[in-house]
Amino acid sequence: MNFSRIQAIFIKDYKEFSRNYAVSIMVLLPLIMAFIYNKTGVNNIQAYFLPINLAFTSVTAFVQCCLIAEEKERNTLRSLMLSPATLFDILLGKSLLVFSISAVTVLLSIFLVGYNPGNWLILGIALFLSIVFYTGLGTLGALFTKTILEASVVILPIILLFSFGPFLTVLAENIPVLKVAEWLPSTQIILLAESLEVSYTLSDVLIPIMTILIWTIIIWLSTIFLYKKRMVD
Amino acid sequence: MKTNLAITIDAFFIEGNLISPKIEMQLEEESIVGIYSDVAKINFLTKQLASNPEIHMEHRESGLYQRLTINEYINFVKGIYNATVENNHLLQLLDFVDRRNVRLEKLTYSEKQRLRLIPCYINEKPIQVIEEPFQNLDEHSKETVLNYLLSLKEKQKTVILLSNNMENVLLASDFVFRLDSEGLHKLDVKEEEPLMIEKSELTPIRFEKIPTKKNEKIILFNPPEIDYIESVEGEVLVYVGGERYPCSMTLNELEQKLTPFGFFRCHRSYIVNLQKVREIITWTRNSYSLSLHTSEENIVPLSKNKLVELKRIIGI
């Protein structure tokens, strides 16, 4: 781990990201959605979290996936791997950039949709863990993509499952199998936010945060494991 | 004091076929070494060399970040290699001084190829291997790359150039090697002028090598290396390992010189190395060819009246 290398990768990726409009325009998607939701006058937690959960997938996971896929597409990853920079440096540099972009987007979405959470600290922890989780999801997705085009296809099921997954719980009364959707990180963060609005107990807070934490640990462990396996050649 | 660096690479087989033989190289420090070979052997070599911790490998198709400007790209590479080189110095070396704020996607192919050489200058490793440094470059870029390679030498680095084009290897190298399935052969490359002086002295030296001329340089081949010699429109071409080299001697002179080495004038415009003949092909009653046992399938015509003489030599 070397700070100057991570910084070089961070700056390089920031310039590449900001000049690649095909990818950076995705940042606007949750913001526009939050703005429209605000204008239509919704005021329940479920609706507030749609643009936020969309920001997690269409910005955090998608941008991370694209940044790595583009390195593969342009053959630059091989040059990077031959340089003194390690895979860890490369991923950390990118993840830091994606984390910053996501944090700004999510906060702007919350502001635009007009949501005022009951407890900023507890929700902040959950948002932080979520961004780390979706960054890992994007990194994992990049393992199976070689071009930006493929990345934008891979991201579709992720958006469907994780951003719109919470709506599946509504259908769970008719189809009991869909009760599993309750344990998605995107559903858990909504449950957390709902309990923050009323008087909450310790377990109301701990269960969602622990669930998101477990998702994060699992996704990063499997990502690191698969990268070690696949990147050897 | 110049020390030698040694590199050893094991032989490489695919399904029992020899792709690349075992190589042992002694490299002189601060020199540019060119290795000329075919694509399969170069690909294998690059893989083997890249795993050596002493070596920095620069591939032919290393990608560039299209949306960065030249200056930003240099900053990035410096960050990756923890280097402290003046940007201006690098820009001057590669002739990008007035284009530093141009994005890489706007550059021509030659300019991109120049840019990919930046890591060679700023990394710490003593040996730099560059695959195809001159391929498809325009004249100006070739000159720039040549100066760049010389400045690498000044930085006390050893440079190895890999190419499947002899001209490109000859352009910059101090030592030239040819890699074929038998191993690594050092080519005797001499500048043109000293040889001219030698000629004018008119001393009766017994000289057995065949001089050929390529790219203003004179290359001397041992007779057994030669596959065959052809005369096309008054120009004599010597074929060695699938590559051709123009020669200033006439076919008659060559025939006299080469007959003791087992060469045979099989046609009015061909001399063939009999050691390399694998098969005598009979097309019709009056038309014959010789098939050569070389890396590529070569077929040399055989005149009908020479067939009798050939049969006598072979002893059938």
XYZ file of C-alpha atoms in Angstrom:
549
model
C 0.000 0.000 0.000
C 1.450 3.287 -1.090
C -0.262 6.630 -0.644
C 1.210 8.353 -3.703
C 0.091 5.497 -5.967
C -3.435 5.512 -4.554
C -3.532 9.275 -4.977
C -2.301 9.015 -8.591
C -4.991 6.451 -9.371
C -7.629 8.549 -7.595
C -6.782 11.679 -9.613
C -6.502 9.768 -12.877
C -9.863 8.069 -12.334
C -11.501 11.323 -11.305
C -10.402 12.977 -14.579
C -11.455 9.947 -16.618
C -14.820 9.769 -14.850
C -15.635 13.454 -15.172
C -14.821 13.440 -18.897
C -16.683 10.218 -19.682
C -20.218 11.523 -19.980
C -21.674 8.097 -20.768
C -20.865 7.107 -17.178
C -20.925 10.371 -15.246
C -24.437 11.261 -16.464
C -25.748 8.416 -14.298
C -25.115 10.653 -11.292
C -28.016 12.825 -12.436
C -30.518 9.940 -12.454
C -31.187 9.708 -8.684
C -30.970 13.489 -8.350
C -33.632 14.122 -11.004
C -35.793 11.385 -9.489
C -35.433 12.913 -6.007
C -36.358 16.321 -7.376
C -39.506 15.010 -9.131
C -40.558 13.033 -6.060
C -40.227 16.163 -3.970
C -42.352 18.167 -6.414
C -45.095 15.505 -6.500
C -45.259 15.837 -2.746
C -44.554 12.343 -1.400
C -43.869 12.120 2.271
C -43.426 8.474 3.255
C -40.099 6.792 4.001
C -40.548 4.107 1.350
C -40.706 6.775 -1.371
C -37.881 8.847 0.104
C -35.582 5.863 -0.147
C -36.252 5.029 -3.781
C -33.852 7.725 -5.135
C -31.370 6.903 -2.375
C -31.356 3.192 -3.148
C -31.176 4.047 -6.832
C -28.097 6.188 -6.155
C -26.458 3.190 -4.475
C -26.865 0.952 -7.518
C -26.819 3.312 -10.506
C -24.003 5.451 -9.130
C -21.943 3.499 -6.589
C -22.069 0.011 -8.091
C -22.290 1.141 -11.719
C -19.411 3.652 -11.649
C -17.122 1.222 -9.813
C -17.992 -1.523 -12.310
C -17.401 0.826 -15.271
C -14.070 2.162 -14.002
C -12.646 -1.350 -13.727
C -14.289 -2.611 -16.918
C -12.843 0.300 -18.880
C -9.336 -0.511 -17.653
C -9.857 -4.006 -18.999
C -11.377 -2.766 -22.254
C -8.477 -0.422 -23.001
C -5.813 -2.889 -21.964
C -4.555 -0.484 -19.308
C -5.110 -2.877 -16.412
C -2.265 -5.073 -17.643
C 0.172 -2.138 -17.730
C -0.969 -1.178 -14.238
C -0.447 -4.714 -12.977
C 3.071 -4.753 -14.458
C 3.869 -1.503 -12.642
C 4.728 -1.446 -8.933
C 1.062 -0.709 -8.143
C -0.673 -3.711 -6.575
C -4.247 -4.798 -7.184
C -5.023 -3.515 -3.700
C -3.692 -0.028 -4.573
C -5.728 0.026 -7.768
C -8.977 -1.067 -6.113
C -8.501 1.239 -3.137
C -7.800 4.257 -5.358
C -10.942 3.577 -7.365
C -13.085 2.747 -4.331
C -12.117 6.004 -2.631
C -13.191 7.976 -5.680
C -16.462 6.048 -6.011
C -17.094 6.480 -2.297
C -16.712 10.266 -2.528
C -18.942 10.544 -5.598
C -21.581 8.330 -3.986
C -21.549 10.178 -0.685
C -22.147 13.501 -2.451
C -24.899 12.029 -4.635
C -26.690 10.338 -1.738
C -26.582 13.474 0.439
C -27.844 15.604 -2.450
C -30.649 13.098 -3.080
C -31.716 13.220 0.573
C -31.704 17.016 0.421
C -33.601 17.180 -2.896
C -36.269 14.659 -1.942
C -36.879 16.671 1.222
C -36.194 13.878 3.683
C -35.184 14.822 7.204
C -34.114 11.707 9.095
C -34.932 11.289 12.798
C -31.349 10.479 13.749
C -28.559 11.577 11.414
C -25.822 9.651 13.213
C -27.464 6.208 13.088
C -28.678 6.708 9.515
C -25.212 7.999 8.572
C -23.639 4.755 9.773
C -26.120 2.745 7.712
C -25.519 4.919 4.627
C -21.752 4.583 5.034
C -21.960 0.773 5.279
C -24.322 0.672 2.309
C -21.917 2.631 0.101
C -19.100 0.248 1.070
C -21.379 -2.691 0.271
C -22.419 -1.386 -3.171
C -18.800 -0.512 -4.025
C -17.979 -4.171 -3.378
C -20.942 -5.212 -5.491
C -19.632 -3.083 -8.380
C -16.147 -4.535 -7.995
C -17.582 -8.041 -8.078
C -19.632 -7.186 -11.168
C -16.500 -5.873 -12.920
C -14.963 -9.307 -12.591
C -17.480 -10.622 -15.112
C -17.351 -7.686 -17.541
C -14.735 -6.712 -20.065
C -16.254 -3.558 -21.564
C -18.350 -0.597 -20.422
C -21.151 -1.946 -22.592
C -21.192 -5.203 -20.660
C -21.024 -3.282 -17.400
C -24.183 -1.368 -18.252
C -25.965 -4.662 -18.944
C -24.719 -6.321 -15.764
C -25.927 -3.365 -13.716
C -29.585 -3.815 -14.800
C -30.384 -6.885 -12.659
C -28.513 -5.228 -9.781
C -30.699 -2.112 -10.070
C -33.845 -4.238 -10.310
C -32.994 -6.470 -7.366
C -31.484 -3.984 -4.941
C -33.224 -0.685 -5.750
C -36.691 -2.063 -6.399
C -36.338 -5.108 -4.134
C -38.101 -3.374 -1.200
C -41.337 -3.314 -3.244
C -41.286 -7.111 -3.311
C -42.141 -7.143 0.393
C -45.521 -5.619 -0.510
C -46.252 -8.690 -2.640
C -45.102 -11.022 0.139
C -48.648 -11.359 1.494
C -49.656 -13.306 -1.619
C -46.342 -15.004 -2.381
C -44.639 -15.983 0.888
C -41.289 -16.729 -0.826
C -40.815 -13.008 -1.439
C -40.462 -12.488 2.297
C -36.720 -13.055 1.646
C -36.606 -9.566 0.111
C -37.002 -8.232 3.623
C -33.350 -9.103 4.231
C -31.986 -7.102 1.310
C -29.730 -4.263 2.502
C -31.972 -1.790 0.687
C -35.053 -3.037 2.597
C -33.194 -3.076 5.879
C -32.128 0.555 5.548
C -35.791 1.505 4.943
C -36.868 -0.462 8.041
C -34.168 1.330 10.004
C -35.287 4.742 8.748
C -38.927 3.929 9.566
C -38.089 2.963 13.137
C -35.945 6.098 13.522
C -39.047 8.213 12.934
C -40.854 6.774 15.963
C -39.528 5.722 19.353
C -37.057 2.923 18.689
C -35.385 0.206 20.751
C -31.773 -0.936 20.514
C -32.696 -4.049 18.527
C -34.651 -1.934 16.014
C -31.388 -0.176 15.211
C -28.952 -3.047 15.594
C -30.670 -5.650 13.396
C -30.659 -3.523 10.169
C -27.139 -2.258 10.740
C -25.835 -5.762 11.474
C -27.608 -7.113 8.380
C -26.004 -4.481 6.140
C -22.644 -5.102 7.819
C -22.907 -8.851 7.156
C -23.801 -8.198 3.507
C -20.775 -5.883 3.232
C -18.369 -8.391 4.758
C -19.667 -11.249 2.598
C -19.498 -9.263 -0.650
C -15.961 -7.964 -0.016
C -14.627 -11.338 1.107
C -16.009 -13.060 -1.982
C -14.750 -10.220 -4.198
C -11.228 -10.469 -2.805
C -11.325 -14.265 -3.023
C -12.515 -14.274 -6.640
C -10.041 -11.569 -7.697
C -7.133 -13.494 -6.224
C -8.298 -16.542 -8.122
C -9.017 -14.875 -11.454
C -6.213 -12.310 -11.593
C -3.394 -14.796 -11.164
C -3.087 -15.270 -14.931
C 33.383 -0.616 -15.225
C 30.848 -2.568 -17.212
C 29.469 -5.706 -15.690
C 27.497 -8.354 -17.474
C 23.907 -9.297 -16.813
C 22.877 -12.850 -17.524
C 19.428 -13.987 -18.559
C 18.391 -17.592 -19.016
C 15.132 -18.705 -20.536
C 14.121 -22.346 -20.758
C 12.983 -24.018 -23.930
C 9.311 -23.927 -24.736
C 7.302 -26.695 -26.369
C 3.702 -26.941 -27.500
C 2.560 -30.539 -27.972
C 6.108 -31.680 -28.547
C 6.904 -29.004 -31.111
C 9.759 -26.731 -30.222
C 8.523 -23.151 -30.165
C 11.502 -21.510 -28.566
C 14.847 -23.059 -27.635
C 16.724 -22.553 -24.383
C 18.363 -19.161 -24.358
C 21.303 -17.945 -22.375
C 22.156 -14.326 -22.813
C 24.998 -12.219 -21.542
C 24.013 -8.582 -21.661
C 26.508 -5.813 -21.537
C 25.355 -2.987 -19.328
C 24.384 0.303 -20.932
C 23.836 -1.183 -24.325
C 20.924 -1.654 -26.665
C 20.393 -5.249 -27.688
C 18.072 -6.158 -30.530
C 16.488 -9.579 -30.860
C 14.927 -10.463 -34.169
C 12.523 -13.389 -34.291
C 9.045 -14.458 -35.358
C 5.843 -13.500 -33.563
C 5.371 -16.786 -31.699
C 8.848 -16.676 -30.208
C 8.527 -12.984 -29.334
C 5.228 -13.609 -27.557
C 6.828 -16.368 -25.547
C 9.875 -14.239 -24.796
C 7.799 -11.313 -23.553
C 5.938 -13.603 -21.154
C 9.154 -15.063 -19.799
C 10.988 -11.762 -19.545
C 8.077 -10.013 -17.823
C 8.317 -12.395 -14.872
C 11.964 -11.480 -14.256
C 12.164 -9.009 -11.344
C 15.123 -7.178 -12.942
C 13.150 -6.395 -16.065
C 10.583 -3.801 -16.952
C 8.443 -4.988 -19.851
C 6.796 -2.601 -22.278
C 4.243 -4.405 -24.421
C 3.340 -3.465 -27.958
C -0.316 -3.026 -27.074
C -0.206 -1.342 -23.733
C -3.313 0.760 -23.385
C -3.474 4.453 -22.631
C -6.060 6.463 -20.736
C -7.808 8.212 -23.589
C -9.311 11.105 -21.676
C -6.207 12.337 -19.883
C -3.996 15.033 -21.342
C -0.342 14.278 -21.960
C 0.718 16.259 -18.905
C -1.839 14.514 -16.680
C -0.742 11.158 -18.000
C 2.890 11.883 -17.144
C 1.832 12.947 -13.639
C -0.098 9.709 -13.274
C 2.789 7.490 -14.375
C 5.132 9.416 -12.072
C 2.737 8.806 -9.184
C 2.541 5.102 -9.918
C 6.322 4.705 -10.089
C 7.070 7.209 -7.293
C 9.394 9.027 -9.655
C 10.712 12.559 -9.457
C 11.485 13.503 -13.032
C 10.794 16.950 -14.441
C 7.713 16.813 -16.672
C 9.408 19.255 -19.034
C 12.350 16.943 -19.456
C 10.128 14.027 -20.481
C 8.048 16.237 -22.756
C 11.207 17.413 -24.472
C 12.574 13.902 -24.848
C 9.399 12.679 -26.525
C 8.809 15.924 -28.389
C 5.464 16.856 -26.849
C 6.450 20.246 -25.406
C 3.836 22.316 -27.229
C 1.146 19.614 -27.032
C 1.136 18.909 -23.312
C -2.543 19.750 -22.894
C -3.803 17.591 -25.742
C -5.956 14.615 -24.754
C -4.521 11.224 -25.595
C -7.498 10.219 -27.752
C -6.558 13.023 -30.176
C -3.038 11.722 -30.739
C -1.952 9.783 -33.800
C -0.877 6.148 -33.571
C 2.812 7.101 -33.721
C 2.436 9.638 -30.935
C 0.665 7.108 -28.710
C 3.462 4.656 -29.330
C 5.947 7.296 -28.231
C 3.957 7.988 -25.095
C 3.837 4.368 -23.999
C 7.620 4.467 -23.557
C 7.419 6.881 -20.601
C 7.498 4.167 -17.894
C 10.818 2.904 -19.320
C 12.498 6.158 -18.432
C 11.211 6.536 -14.899
C 11.171 3.057 -13.420
C 14.045 1.796 -11.331
C 14.739 -1.566 -12.951
C 18.098 -2.043 -14.727
C 16.785 -3.815 -17.840
C 14.085 -2.392 -20.081
C 12.472 -4.696 -22.628
C 10.500 -2.964 -25.368
C 8.399 -4.935 -27.790
C 8.265 -3.526 -31.333
C 9.490 0.023 -30.570
C 9.455 1.165 -34.193
C 6.597 -0.750 -35.773
C 4.435 1.385 -38.081
C 5.906 4.661 -36.842
C 6.297 7.722 -39.023
C 9.795 9.022 -39.743
C 9.736 11.780 -37.149
C 8.564 9.425 -34.414
C 11.237 6.895 -35.319
C 13.865 9.557 -34.852
C 12.369 10.641 -31.518
C 12.214 7.076 -30.243
C 15.795 6.507 -31.338
C 16.996 9.516 -29.336
C 14.860 8.370 -26.423
C 16.525 4.945 -26.461
C 19.936 6.597 -26.440
C 18.933 8.663 -23.416
C 17.874 5.431 -21.673
C 21.381 4.175 -22.290
C 22.768 7.345 -20.748
C 20.695 6.587 -17.658
C 22.732 3.362 -17.342
C 19.927 1.095 -18.382
C 20.206 -1.931 -20.593
C 17.599 -1.984 -23.310
C 16.369 -5.071 -25.139
C 14.340 -4.515 -28.286
C 12.148 -7.316 -29.617
C 10.923 -7.182 -33.166
C 9.931 -9.383 -36.051
C 11.373 -6.871 -38.468
C 15.117 -6.925 -39.031
C 15.247 -3.306 -40.194
C 13.740 -2.098 -36.933
C 16.202 -4.092 -34.875
C 19.181 -2.821 -36.856
C 18.051 0.779 -36.524
C 18.945 1.211 -32.868
C 20.828 -1.787 -31.571
C 24.470 -2.083 -30.582
C 24.220 -5.860 -30.735
C 21.818 -7.788 -32.898
C 20.718 -11.350 -32.283
C 18.582 -13.604 -34.403
C 16.496 -16.150 -32.504
C 15.434 -19.283 -34.348
C 14.667 -22.836 -33.312
C 18.387 -23.620 -32.997
C 19.008 -20.824 -30.534
C 20.280 -17.302 -30.355
C 22.746 -16.212 -33.058
C 24.758 -13.061 -32.875
C 24.852 -11.190 -36.134
C 28.023 -9.477 -37.209
C 26.928 -6.005 -38.003
C 29.502 -3.590 -39.264
C 29.117 -0.010 -40.284
C 29.618 0.507 -43.965
C 32.638 2.756 -43.970
C 35.282 0.639 -42.189
C 34.573 -2.154 -44.635
C 35.244 0.099 -47.588
C 38.716 0.836 -46.243
C 39.383 -2.849 -45.834
C 38.501 -3.430 -49.450
C 40.821 -0.748 -50.756
C 43.832 -2.283 -49.046
C 43.583 -5.200 -51.475
C 45.182 -7.715 -49.171
C 44.464 -11.281 -50.259
C 42.578 -12.312 -47.141
C 40.595 -15.487 -47.410
C 37.167 -14.271 -46.504
C 34.330 -16.748 -46.495
C 31.363 -14.795 -45.239
C 28.800 -13.431 -47.635
C 28.300 -9.665 -47.288
C 24.775 -8.357 -47.678
C 23.432 -4.903 -47.322
C 20.363 -3.881 -45.407
C 19.503 -0.419 -44.189
C 22.905 1.108 -44.917
C 24.508 -1.588 -42.807
C 26.486 -4.526 -44.026
C 25.584 -7.875 -42.530
C 27.880 -10.842 -42.961
C 26.396 -14.313 -43.132
C 28.160 -17.592 -42.655
C 27.515 -19.706 -45.760
C 25.756 -22.522 -43.801
C 23.184 -19.998 -42.545
C 22.004 -19.197 -46.049
C 18.973 -21.074 -47.391
C 19.216 -20.049 -51.019
C 20.105 -17.168 -53.282
C 17.909 -15.720 -55.952
C 18.487 -13.252 -58.729
C 15.533 -11.058 -59.607
C 15.811 -8.385 -62.292
C 19.558 -8.128 -61.889
C 19.401 -7.895 -58.089
C 20.831 -10.727 -56.032
C 18.872 -11.612 -52.897
C 20.206 -13.837 -50.132
C 17.508 -15.669 -48.148
C 18.247 -16.382 -44.495
C 15.523 -17.674 -42.192
C 12.729 -16.405 -44.411
C 14.131 -12.864 -44.593
C 15.869 -11.548 -47.683
C 19.004 -9.473 -47.868
C 20.282 -7.799 -51.036
C 23.842 -8.722 -51.981
C 26.121 -6.819 -54.299
C 27.976 -9.855 -55.716
C 26.816 -11.555 -58.884
C 25.456 -15.073 -58.969
C 28.573 -16.345 -60.789
C 30.885 -14.902 -58.138
C 28.707 -16.361 -55.420
C 28.638 -19.757 -57.134
C 32.434 -19.880 -57.211
C 32.676 -18.820 -53.598
C 29.965 -21.101 -52.269
C 30.480 -24.347 -54.175
C 33.041 -25.573 -51.565
C 30.329 -25.152 -48.910
C 27.932 -27.493 -50.666
C 25.973 -24.943 -52.644
C 24.586 -25.797 -56.037
C 23.553 -23.679 -59.026
C 20.213 -25.367 -59.604
C 18.846 -22.810 -62.024
C 20.048 -19.888 -64.106
C 18.955 -17.497 -61.368
C 19.144 -19.670 -58.247
C 21.857 -21.042 -55.989
C 20.656 -23.415 -53.291
C 22.249 -24.689 -50.080
C 22.146 -28.456 -50.658
C 22.307 -29.120 -46.902
C 18.849 -27.607 -46.602
C 17.197 -29.479 -49.471
C 14.581 -31.874 -48.155
C 12.859 -33.134 -51.287
C 13.172 -33.141 -55.058
C 9.698 -32.639 -56.435
C 8.879 -33.853 -59.929
C 5.967 -31.900 -61.378
C 6.064 -33.300 -64.927
C 8.732 -35.104 -66.891
C 10.564 -31.854 -67.619
C 9.827 -29.718 -64.606
C 11.380 -30.114 -61.180
C 11.597 -28.202 -57.906
C 13.606 -28.440 -54.723
C 11.768 -28.211 -51.436
C 13.862 -26.691 -48.654
C 13.931 -27.773 -45.048
C 13.606 -24.374 -43.338
C 11.247 -22.585 -40.973
C 8.923 -21.685 -43.828
C 8.125 -23.794 -46.860
C 10.466 -22.621 -49.572
C 10.482 -24.050 -53.063
C 13.318 -23.405 -55.494
C 13.090 -24.296 -59.184
C 15.466 -26.872 -60.643
C 16.421 -26.806 -64.337
C 16.118 -29.992 -66.305
C 19.752 -29.921 -67.455
C 20.966 -29.321 -63.903
C 19.104 -32.390 -62.667
C 21.705 -34.708 -64.155
C 24.502 -32.866 -62.395
C 22.562 -32.838 -59.147
C 21.963 -36.572 -59.360
C 25.690 -37.083 -59.826
C 26.471 -35.000 -56.720
C 23.895 -36.781 -54.616
C 25.053 -40.097 -55.974
C 21.940 -41.629 -57.521
